[in-house]
Coordinates of C-alpha atoms in Angstrom, one line a residue:
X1 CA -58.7 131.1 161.4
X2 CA -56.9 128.3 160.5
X3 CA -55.2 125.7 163.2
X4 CA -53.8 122.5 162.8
X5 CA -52.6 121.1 165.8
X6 CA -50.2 117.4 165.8
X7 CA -53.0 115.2 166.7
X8 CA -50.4 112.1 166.5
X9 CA -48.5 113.6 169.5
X10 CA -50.8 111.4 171.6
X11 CA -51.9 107.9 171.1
X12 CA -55.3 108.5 171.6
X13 CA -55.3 111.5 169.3
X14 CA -56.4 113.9 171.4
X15 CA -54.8 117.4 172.3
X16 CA -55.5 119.5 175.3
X17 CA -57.7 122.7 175.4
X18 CA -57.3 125.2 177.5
X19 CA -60.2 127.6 177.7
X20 CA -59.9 131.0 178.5
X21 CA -62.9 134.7 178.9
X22 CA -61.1 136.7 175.7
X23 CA -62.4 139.8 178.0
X24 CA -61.5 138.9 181.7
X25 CA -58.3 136.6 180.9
X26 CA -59.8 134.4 183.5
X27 CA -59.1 130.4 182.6
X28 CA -62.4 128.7 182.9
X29 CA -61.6 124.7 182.1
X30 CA -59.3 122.4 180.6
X31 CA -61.1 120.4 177.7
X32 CA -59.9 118.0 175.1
X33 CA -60.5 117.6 171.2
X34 CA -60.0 115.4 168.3
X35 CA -59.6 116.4 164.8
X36 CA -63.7 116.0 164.5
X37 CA -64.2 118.5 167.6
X38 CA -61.9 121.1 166.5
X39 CA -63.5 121.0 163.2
X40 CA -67.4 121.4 164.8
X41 CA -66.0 123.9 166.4
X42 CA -64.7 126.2 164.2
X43 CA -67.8 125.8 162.1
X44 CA -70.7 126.0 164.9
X45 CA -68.5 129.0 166.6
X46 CA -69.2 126.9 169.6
X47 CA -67.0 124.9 171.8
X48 CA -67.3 121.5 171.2
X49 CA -64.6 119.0 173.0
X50 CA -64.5 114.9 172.6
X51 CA -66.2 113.7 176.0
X52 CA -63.0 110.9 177.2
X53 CA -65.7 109.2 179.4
X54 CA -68.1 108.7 176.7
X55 CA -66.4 108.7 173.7
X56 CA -68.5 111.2 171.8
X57 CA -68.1 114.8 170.9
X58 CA -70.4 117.0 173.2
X59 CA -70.7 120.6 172.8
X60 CA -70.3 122.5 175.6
X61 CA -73.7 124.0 177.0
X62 CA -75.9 122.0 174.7
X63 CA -78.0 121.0 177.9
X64 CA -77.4 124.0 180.4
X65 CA -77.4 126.6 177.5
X66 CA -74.2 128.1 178.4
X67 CA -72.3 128.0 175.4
X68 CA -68.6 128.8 175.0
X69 CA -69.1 131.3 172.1
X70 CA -65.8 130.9 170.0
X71 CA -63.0 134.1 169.4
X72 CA -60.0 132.4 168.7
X73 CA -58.2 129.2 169.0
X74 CA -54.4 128.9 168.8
X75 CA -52.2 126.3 169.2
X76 CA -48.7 126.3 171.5
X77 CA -45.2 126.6 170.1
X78 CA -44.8 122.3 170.3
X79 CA -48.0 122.3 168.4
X80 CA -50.0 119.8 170.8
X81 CA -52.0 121.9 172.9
X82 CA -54.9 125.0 172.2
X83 CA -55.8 128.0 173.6
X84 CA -59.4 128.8 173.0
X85 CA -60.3 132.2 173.9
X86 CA -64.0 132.5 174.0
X87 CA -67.4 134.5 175.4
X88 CA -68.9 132.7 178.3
X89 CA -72.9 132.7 177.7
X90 CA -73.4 131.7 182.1
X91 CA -71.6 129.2 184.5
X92 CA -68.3 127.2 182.9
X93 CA -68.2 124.1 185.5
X94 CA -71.2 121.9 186.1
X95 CA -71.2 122.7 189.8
X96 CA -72.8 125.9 188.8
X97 CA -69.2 128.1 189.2
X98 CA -67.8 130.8 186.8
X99 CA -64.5 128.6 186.1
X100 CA -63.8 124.8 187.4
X101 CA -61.9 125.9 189.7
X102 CA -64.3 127.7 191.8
X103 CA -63.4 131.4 190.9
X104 CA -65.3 134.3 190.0
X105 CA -65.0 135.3 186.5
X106 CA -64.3 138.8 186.8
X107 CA -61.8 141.2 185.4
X108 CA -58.6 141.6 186.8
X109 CA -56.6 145.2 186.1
X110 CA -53.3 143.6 187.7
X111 CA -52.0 145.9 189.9
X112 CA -54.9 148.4 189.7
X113 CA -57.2 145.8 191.2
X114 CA -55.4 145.9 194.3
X115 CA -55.5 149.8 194.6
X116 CA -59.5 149.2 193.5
X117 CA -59.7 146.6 196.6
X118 CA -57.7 149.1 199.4
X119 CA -60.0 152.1 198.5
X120 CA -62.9 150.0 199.0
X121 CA -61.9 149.0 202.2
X122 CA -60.3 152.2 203.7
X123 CA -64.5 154.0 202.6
X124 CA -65.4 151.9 205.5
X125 CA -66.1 154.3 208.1
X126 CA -65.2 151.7 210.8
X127 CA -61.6 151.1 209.7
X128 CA -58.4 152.7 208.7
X129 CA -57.9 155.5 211.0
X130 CA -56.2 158.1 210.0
X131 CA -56.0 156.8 206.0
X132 CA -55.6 160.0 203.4
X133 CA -58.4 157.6 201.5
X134 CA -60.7 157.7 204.6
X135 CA -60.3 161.4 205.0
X136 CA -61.7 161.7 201.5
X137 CA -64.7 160.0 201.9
X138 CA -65.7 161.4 204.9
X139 CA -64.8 165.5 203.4
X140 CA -67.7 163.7 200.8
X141 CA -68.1 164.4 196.9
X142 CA -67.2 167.9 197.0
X143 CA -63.4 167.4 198.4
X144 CA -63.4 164.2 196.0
X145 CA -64.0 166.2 192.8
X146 CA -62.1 169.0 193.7
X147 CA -58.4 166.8 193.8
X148 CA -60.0 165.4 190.9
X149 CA -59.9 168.7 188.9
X150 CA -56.7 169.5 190.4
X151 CA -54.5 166.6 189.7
X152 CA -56.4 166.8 186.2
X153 CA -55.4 170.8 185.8
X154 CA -51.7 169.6 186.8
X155 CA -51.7 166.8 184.2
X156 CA -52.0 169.3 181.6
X157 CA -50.2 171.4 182.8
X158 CA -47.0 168.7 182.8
X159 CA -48.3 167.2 179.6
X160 CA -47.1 170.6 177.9
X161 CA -43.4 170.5 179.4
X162 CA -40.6 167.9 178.7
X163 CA -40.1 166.5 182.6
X164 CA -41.9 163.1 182.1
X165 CA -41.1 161.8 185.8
X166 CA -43.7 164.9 186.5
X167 CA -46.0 164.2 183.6
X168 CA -46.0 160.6 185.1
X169 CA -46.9 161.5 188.7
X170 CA -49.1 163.7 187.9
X171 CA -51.0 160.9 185.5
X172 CA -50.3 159.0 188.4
X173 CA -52.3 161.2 190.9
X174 CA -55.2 161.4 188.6
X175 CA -55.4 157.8 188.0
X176 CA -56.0 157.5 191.7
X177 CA -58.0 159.8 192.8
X178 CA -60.3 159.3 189.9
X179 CA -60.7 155.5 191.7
X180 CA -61.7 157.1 194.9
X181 CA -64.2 159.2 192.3
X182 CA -65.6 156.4 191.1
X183 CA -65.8 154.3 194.2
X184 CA -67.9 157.8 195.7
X185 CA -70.3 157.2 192.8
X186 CA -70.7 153.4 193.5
X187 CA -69.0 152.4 190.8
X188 CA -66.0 150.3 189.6
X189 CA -63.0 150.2 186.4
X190 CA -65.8 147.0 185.2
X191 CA -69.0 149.6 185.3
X192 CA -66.4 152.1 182.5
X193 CA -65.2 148.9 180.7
X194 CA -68.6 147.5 180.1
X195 CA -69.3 150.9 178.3
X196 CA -66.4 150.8 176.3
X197 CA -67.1 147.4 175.2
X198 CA -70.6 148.7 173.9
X199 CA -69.3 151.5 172.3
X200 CA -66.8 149.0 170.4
X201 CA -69.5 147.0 168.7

């Protein structure tokens, strides 16, 4: 991994670093680093920034213990800023938070998140009258599994022709009622990612 930002864009010789979960995508803080900070931390595989206040390198989570575990550092296309990607070990900000800017550092699947965030709410027994998602729930896991191996049977089944509008809606249908399958058990997309990950190592 070799980077080598302009430091003598800036008078004081600093560059900006932004630092971002390589798993959840989730910016956690803006830090800043001098030749001698990049360098620690591409040896220590630790995040270690050039405190402005102080005027000393400090590496992050050398008192709390939450360490910025490095992945990757690159630099932008003008060459004067980083992007660290890295593996959180606890809290980012010293107020105790996930990211300095108050957030949760969880994953977001885009799009899928929202779908994730409407099943949840349309299980509750108290809302959403009338909701396809509701009906679901209450039929219990019997009805859930059962579109579940349907929309899986029809997947296959358009997997082996040549219409892939079809093929797509059916992968479509699966997708989402394998949500509401999970949701039924308790469980999330994060609960099947954090397998995968293990699997990967």
């Amino acid at each position: 991994m070799i980077v080598t930002p302009n430091f003598n864009k800036n008078p004081d010789r600093l560059v900006p670093a932004i630092i971002q979960d390589s798993n959840t995508k989730k910016v956690l803080m803006l830090g800043y680093m001098d030749e001698s900070a990049l360098k620690k931390t591409m040896e220590t595989k630790r995040v270690t920034f050039l405190s402005r206040r102080k005027k000393c390198l400090w590496t992050k989570g050398e008192e709390s213990g939450n360490f910025l575990e490095l992945v990757s550092i690159k630099a932008d296309c003008d060459n004067d800023a980083l992007l660290v990607l890295v593996k959180p070990k606890g809290p980012i900000c010293h107020k105790g938070t996930d990211t300095c800017w108050g957030e949760k550092n969880t994953p977001s699947y885009g799009f899928i998140s929202n779908i994730e965030h409407v099943i949840s709410e349309r299980k509750d027994k108290n809302s959403a009258k009338g909701s396809y998602i509701k009906s679901l729930f209450e039929k219990g896991i019997n009805k859930i599994t059962q579109k579940v191996g349907e929309e899986a049977v029809e997947l296959i089944i358009e997997a082996k022709g040549n219409d892939d509008s079809l093929f797509l809606n059916e992968a479509t249908d699966l997708l989402f009622h394998y949500l509401i399958l999970l949701q039924q058990k308790g469980f999330s997309l994060k609960d099947v990612e954090t397998i995968l990950e293990k699997r990967a190592e």
